[in-house]
């Protein structure tokens, strides 16, 4: 099965309470989840964000290129948890657990 790609236009808006700019990077009839809060999500060059998405019905790892909004599936896994992706910011590699 080919790895999936999709583009989601970034939506920027001001937070009502703080006035700070907030970016919405994904949208659709599926869930996108960043890595767990103590795990890096950004590539070392700040070009990509990694996340897990259940767009296909199963949690799969993706990277999102911030400049273009293109999300590309990194690999196909069969039993990944939704917090199981992380980035090694020095080597610009992403890791994902597959199975328990």
Coordinates of N, CA, C and O in Angstrom, one line a residue:
X1 N 0.8 -1.2 0.0 CA 0.0 0.0 0.0 C 0.9 1.3 0.0 O 1.8 1.4 0.8
X2 N 0.6 2.2 -0.9 CA 1.5 3.4 -0.9 C 1.2 4.3 0.3 O 0.1 4.3 0.9
X3 N 2.3 5.0 0.7 CA 2.2 5.9 1.9 C 1.4 7.1 1.5 O 1.5 7.6 0.4
X4 N 0.6 7.6 2.4 CA -0.4 8.6 2.1 C 0.3 10.0 2.2 O 1.1 10.2 3.1
X5 N -0.2 11.0 1.4 CA 0.2 12.4 1.5 C -1.1 13.2 1.4 O -2.0 12.9 0.7
X6 N -1.1 14.3 2.1 CA -2.2 15.3 2.0 C -1.7 16.6 2.3 O -0.7 16.8 3.0
X7 N -2.5 17.7 1.9 CA -2.1 19.0 2.2 C -3.3 19.7 3.0 O -4.4 19.5 2.6
X8 N -2.9 20.3 4.0 CA -3.9 21.1 4.8 C -3.4 22.5 5.0 O -2.3 22.7 5.5
X9 N -4.2 23.5 4.5 CA -3.8 24.9 4.6 C -3.7 25.3 6.1 O -4.6 24.9 6.8
X10 N -2.7 26.0 6.5 CA -2.6 26.4 7.9 C -3.6 27.6 8.1 O -3.8 28.4 7.2
X11 N -4.2 27.5 9.2 CA -5.2 28.6 9.6 C -4.6 29.3 10.8 O -4.2 28.6 11.8
X12 N -4.4 30.6 10.8 CA -3.9 31.4 11.9 C -5.0 32.2 12.4 O -5.9 32.8 11.7
X13 N -5.1 32.3 13.7 CA -6.1 33.2 14.4 C -5.5 33.7 15.7 O -4.5 33.1 16.2
X14 N -6.1 34.7 16.3 CA -5.6 35.2 17.6 C -6.4 34.6 18.7 O -7.6 34.4 18.6
X15 N -5.6 34.2 19.7 CA -6.2 33.6 20.9 C -7.1 34.7 21.6 O -6.6 35.8 21.8
X16 N -8.3 34.3 22.0 CA -9.2 35.3 22.5 C -8.7 35.9 23.9 O -8.9 37.1 24.1
X17 N -8.1 35.1 24.7 CA -7.6 35.5 26.0 C -6.3 36.3 25.9 O -6.2 37.3 26.6
X18 N -5.3 35.8 25.2 CA -4.0 36.4 25.2 C -3.7 37.3 24.0 O -2.8 38.1 24.1
X19 N -4.4 37.1 22.9 CA -4.2 37.9 21.7 C -3.0 37.3 20.9 O -2.7 37.8 19.8
X20 N -2.4 36.2 21.4 CA -1.3 35.6 20.6 C -1.8 34.9 19.4 O -2.9 34.3 19.4
X21 N -0.9 34.8 18.4 CA -1.2 34.1 17.2 C -1.1 32.6 17.4 O -0.2 32.1 18.0
X22 N -2.2 31.9 17.0 CA -2.2 30.4 17.1 C -2.4 29.8 15.7 O -3.1 30.4 14.9
X23 N -1.7 28.7 15.4 CA -1.8 28.1 14.1 C -2.5 26.8 14.3 O -2.2 25.9 15.1
X24 N -3.5 26.6 13.4 CA -4.1 25.3 13.3 C -3.5 24.6 12.1 O -3.6 25.1 11.0
X25 N -2.8 23.5 12.3 CA -2.0 22.8 11.3 C -2.7 21.6 10.6 O -2.3 21.2 9.6
X26 N -3.8 21.1 11.2 CA -4.5 20.0 10.6 C -6.0 20.2 10.7 O -6.4 21.0 11.5
X27 N -6.8 19.5 9.9 CA -8.2 19.7 9.9 C -8.8 18.5 9.2 O -8.2 17.9 8.3
X28 N -10.0 18.1 9.5 CA -10.7 17.0 8.8 C -11.5 16.1 9.7 O -11.6 16.4 10.9
X29 N -11.9 15.0 9.1 CA -12.8 14.0 9.8 C -11.9 13.0 10.5 O -12.2 11.8 10.4
X30 N -10.8 13.4 11.0 CA -9.9 12.4 11.7 C -9.1 13.1 12.8 O -9.2 14.3 12.9
X31 N -8.4 12.4 13.6 CA -7.6 13.0 14.7 C -6.2 13.0 14.3 O -5.6 12.1 13.8
X32 N -5.5 14.1 14.7 CA -4.1 14.2 14.6 C -3.5 14.6 16.0 O -4.0 15.5 16.7
X33 N -2.6 13.8 16.5 CA -2.1 13.9 17.8 C -0.6 14.1 17.8 O 0.2 13.3 17.2
X34 N 0.0 15.2 18.5 CA 1.4 15.3 18.6 C 2.0 14.3 19.5 O 1.3 13.6 20.3
X35 N 3.3 14.2 19.6 CA 4.0 13.3 20.6 C 3.6 13.7 22.0 O 3.1 14.8 22.3
X36 N 3.8 12.8 22.9 CA 3.6 13.1 24.3 C 4.4 14.3 24.7 O 5.4 14.6 24.2
X37 N 3.9 15.0 25.7 CA 4.4 16.3 26.1 C 5.9 16.4 26.4 O 6.5 17.4 26.3
X38 N 6.5 15.2 26.8 CA 7.9 15.3 27.1 C 8.8 14.7 26.0 O 10.0 14.4 26.2
X39 N 8.2 14.6 24.8 CA 8.9 14.0 23.6 C 9.0 15.1 22.5 O 8.0 15.8 22.2
X40 N 10.1 15.2 21.9 CA 10.3 16.2 20.8 C 9.4 16.0 19.6 O 9.2 14.8 19.2
X41 N 8.8 17.0 19.1 CA 7.9 16.9 17.9 C 8.4 17.6 16.7 O 8.0 17.4 15.6
X42 N 9.5 18.5 16.9 CA 10.0 19.3 15.8 C 11.3 18.8 15.4 O 12.2 18.4 16.2
X43 N 11.6 18.9 14.0 CA 12.9 18.5 13.5 C 13.9 19.5 14.0 O 13.5 20.6 14.4
X44 N 15.2 19.2 14.0 CA 16.2 20.0 14.4 C 16.3 21.4 13.7 O 16.7 22.4 14.2
X45 N 15.8 21.4 12.4 CA 15.8 22.6 11.7 C 14.5 23.4 11.7 O 14.3 24.3 11.0
X46 N 13.6 22.9 12.5 CA 12.2 23.5 12.7 C 11.4 23.5 11.4 O 10.5 24.2 11.2
X47 N 11.8 22.6 10.4 CA 11.1 22.5 9.2 C 9.9 21.6 9.2 O 8.9 21.8 8.5
X48 N 9.9 20.6 10.1 CA 8.9 19.6 10.1 C 8.4 19.4 11.5 O 9.1 19.6 12.5
X49 N 7.1 19.0 11.6 CA 6.5 18.6 12.8 C 6.0 17.2 12.6 O 5.4 16.8 11.6
X50 N 6.2 16.3 13.6 CA 5.7 14.9 13.5 C 4.5 14.8 14.3 O 4.4 15.4 15.4
X51 N 3.6 13.9 13.9 CA 2.4 13.6 14.7 C 1.9 12.2 14.2 O 2.3 11.7 13.2
X52 N 0.9 11.7 15.0 CA 0.2 10.5 14.7 C -1.2 10.9 14.2 O -1.8 11.9 14.7
X53 N -1.7 10.2 13.2 CA -3.0 10.5 12.6 C -3.8 9.2 12.3 O -3.2 8.2 11.9
X54 N -5.0 9.2 12.6 CA -5.9 8.0 12.3 C -6.7 8.2 11.1 O -7.8 7.6 10.9
X55 N -6.2 9.0 10.2 CA -6.9 9.3 8.9 C -7.3 8.0 8.1 O -8.4 7.9 7.5
X56 N -6.5 7.0 8.2 CA -6.7 5.7 7.5 C -7.6 4.7 8.3 O -7.9 3.6 7.9
X57 N -7.9 5.1 9.6 CA -8.6 4.2 10.5 C -7.6 3.5 11.5 O -8.1 2.9 12.4
X58 N -6.3 3.7 11.3 CA -5.3 3.2 12.2 C -4.3 4.3 12.4 O -4.0 5.1 11.5
X59 N -3.7 4.3 13.6 CA -2.7 5.4 13.9 C -1.5 5.1 13.1 O -0.9 4.1 13.1
X60 N -1.1 6.2 12.4 CA 0.1 6.1 11.5 C 1.0 7.4 11.8 O 0.4 8.5 12.0
X61 N 2.3 7.3 11.6 CA 3.1 8.5 11.8 C 3.2 9.3 10.6 O 3.4 8.8 9.5
X62 N 3.2 10.6 10.7 CA 3.3 11.6 9.6 C 4.3 12.7 10.0 O 4.5 12.9 11.2
X63 N 4.8 13.4 9.0 CA 5.5 14.6 9.2 C 4.8 15.7 8.4 O 4.3 15.4 7.3
X64 N 4.8 16.8 9.0 CA 4.1 18.0 8.3 C 5.2 19.0 8.0 O 5.9 19.5 8.9
X65 N 5.3 19.4 6.7 CA 6.3 20.4 6.3 C 5.6 21.8 6.5 O 4.5 22.1 5.9
X66 N 6.1 22.6 7.4 CA 5.4 23.8 7.8 C 5.3 24.8 6.7 O 4.3 25.5 6.5
X67 N 6.3 24.9 5.8 CA 6.2 25.9 4.7 C 5.2 25.6 3.7 O 4.6 26.5 3.1
X68 N 4.9 24.3 3.4 CA 3.9 23.9 2.4 C 2.6 23.4 2.9 O 1.6 23.3 2.2
X69 N 2.6 22.9 4.1 CA 1.4 22.3 4.7 C 1.2 20.9 4.3 O 0.2 20.2 4.6
X70 N 2.2 20.3 3.6 CA 2.1 18.9 3.1 C 2.4 18.0 4.2 O 3.5 18.1 4.9
X71 N 1.5 17.0 4.5 CA 1.7 15.9 5.5 C 2.0 14.7 4.7 O 1.3 14.3 3.7
X72 N 3.1 14.0 5.1 CA 3.5 12.7 4.4 C 3.6 11.6 5.5 O 4.2 11.8 6.5
X73 N 3.0 10.5 5.2 CA 3.1 9.4 6.1 C 4.5 8.9 6.0 O 5.1 8.7 5.0
X74 N 5.1 8.6 7.2 CA 6.5 8.2 7.3 C 6.7 6.7 7.0 O 7.7 6.3 6.4
X75 N 5.8 5.9 7.5 CA 5.9 4.5 7.3 C 4.6 3.9 7.6 O 3.7 4.6 8.1
X76 N 4.4 2.6 7.4 CA 3.2 1.9 7.8 C 3.4 1.0 9.0 O 4.3 0.2 9.0
X77 N 2.6 1.3 10.0 CA 2.7 0.5 11.2 C 1.3 -0.2 11.5 O 0.3 0.2 11.0
X78 N 1.3 -1.3 12.2 CA 0.1 -2.1 12.4 C -0.5 -1.9 13.8 O -1.7 -2.1 13.9
X79 N 0.2 -1.5 14.8 CA -0.4 -1.4 16.1 C 0.3 -0.3 16.9 O 0.8 -0.6 18.0
X80 N 0.3 0.9 16.4 CA 0.9 2.0 17.1 C 0.0 2.7 18.0 O -1.2 2.8 17.7
X81 N 0.5 3.2 19.1 CA -0.3 4.0 20.0 C -0.3 5.5 19.5 O 0.6 5.9 18.7
X82 N -1.3 6.2 19.9 CA -1.4 7.6 19.3 C -0.4 8.6 19.8 O -0.2 9.6 19.3
X83 N 0.4 8.2 20.9 CA 1.5 9.1 21.4 C 2.8 8.6 21.0 O 3.8 8.9 21.6
X84 N 2.9 7.6 20.1 CA 4.2 6.8 20.0 C 5.2 7.3 19.0 O 6.1 6.6 18.6
X85 N 5.1 8.6 18.5 CA 6.1 9.1 17.6 C 6.9 10.2 18.3 O 6.4 10.8 19.2
X86 N 8.2 10.3 17.9 CA 9.1 11.3 18.4 C 10.1 11.6 17.4 O 10.4 10.8 16.5
X87 N 10.8 12.7 17.6 CA 11.9 13.2 16.8 C 13.2 13.2 17.5 O 13.2 13.6 18.7
X88 N 14.3 12.7 16.9 CA 15.6 13.0 17.4 C 16.0 14.3 16.7 O 16.4 14.3 15.6
X89 N 16.0 15.4 17.4 CA 16.3 16.7 16.8 C 17.7 16.9 16.3 O 17.9 17.7 15.4
X90 N 18.6 16.1 16.8 CA 20.0 16.2 16.3 C 20.1 15.5 15.0 O 20.7 16.1 14.0
X91 N 19.6 14.3 14.9 CA 19.8 13.5 13.7 C 18.7 13.7 12.7 O 18.7 13.1 11.6
X92 N 17.6 14.5 13.0 CA 16.5 14.6 12.1 C 15.8 13.3 11.7 O 15.5 13.1 10.6
X93 N 15.8 12.4 12.7 CA 15.1 11.1 12.4 C 13.9 11.0 13.3 O 13.9 11.6 14.4
X94 N 12.8 10.4 12.8 CA 11.6 10.1 13.6 C 11.6 8.7 14.0 O 12.0 7.8 13.3
X95 N 11.0 8.5 15.2 CA 10.8 7.1 15.7 C 9.4 6.9 16.1 O 8.7 7.8 16.5
X96 N 9.0 5.6 15.9 CA 7.6 5.3 16.3 C 7.5 3.9 16.8 O 8.2 3.0 16.2
X97 N 6.8 3.7 17.9 CA 6.6 2.3 18.4 C 5.6 1.6 17.6 O 4.5 2.2 17.2
X98 N 5.8 0.4 17.3 CA 4.8 -0.4 16.6 C 4.5 -1.7 17.4 O 5.3 -2.6 17.5
X99 N 3.4 -1.7 18.1 CA 3.0 -2.8 19.0 C 3.3 -2.4 20.4 O 3.9 -1.4 20.7
X100 N 2.8 -3.2 21.3 CA 3.0 -3.0 22.7 C 4.3 -3.5 23.2 O 4.9 -3.6 24.0

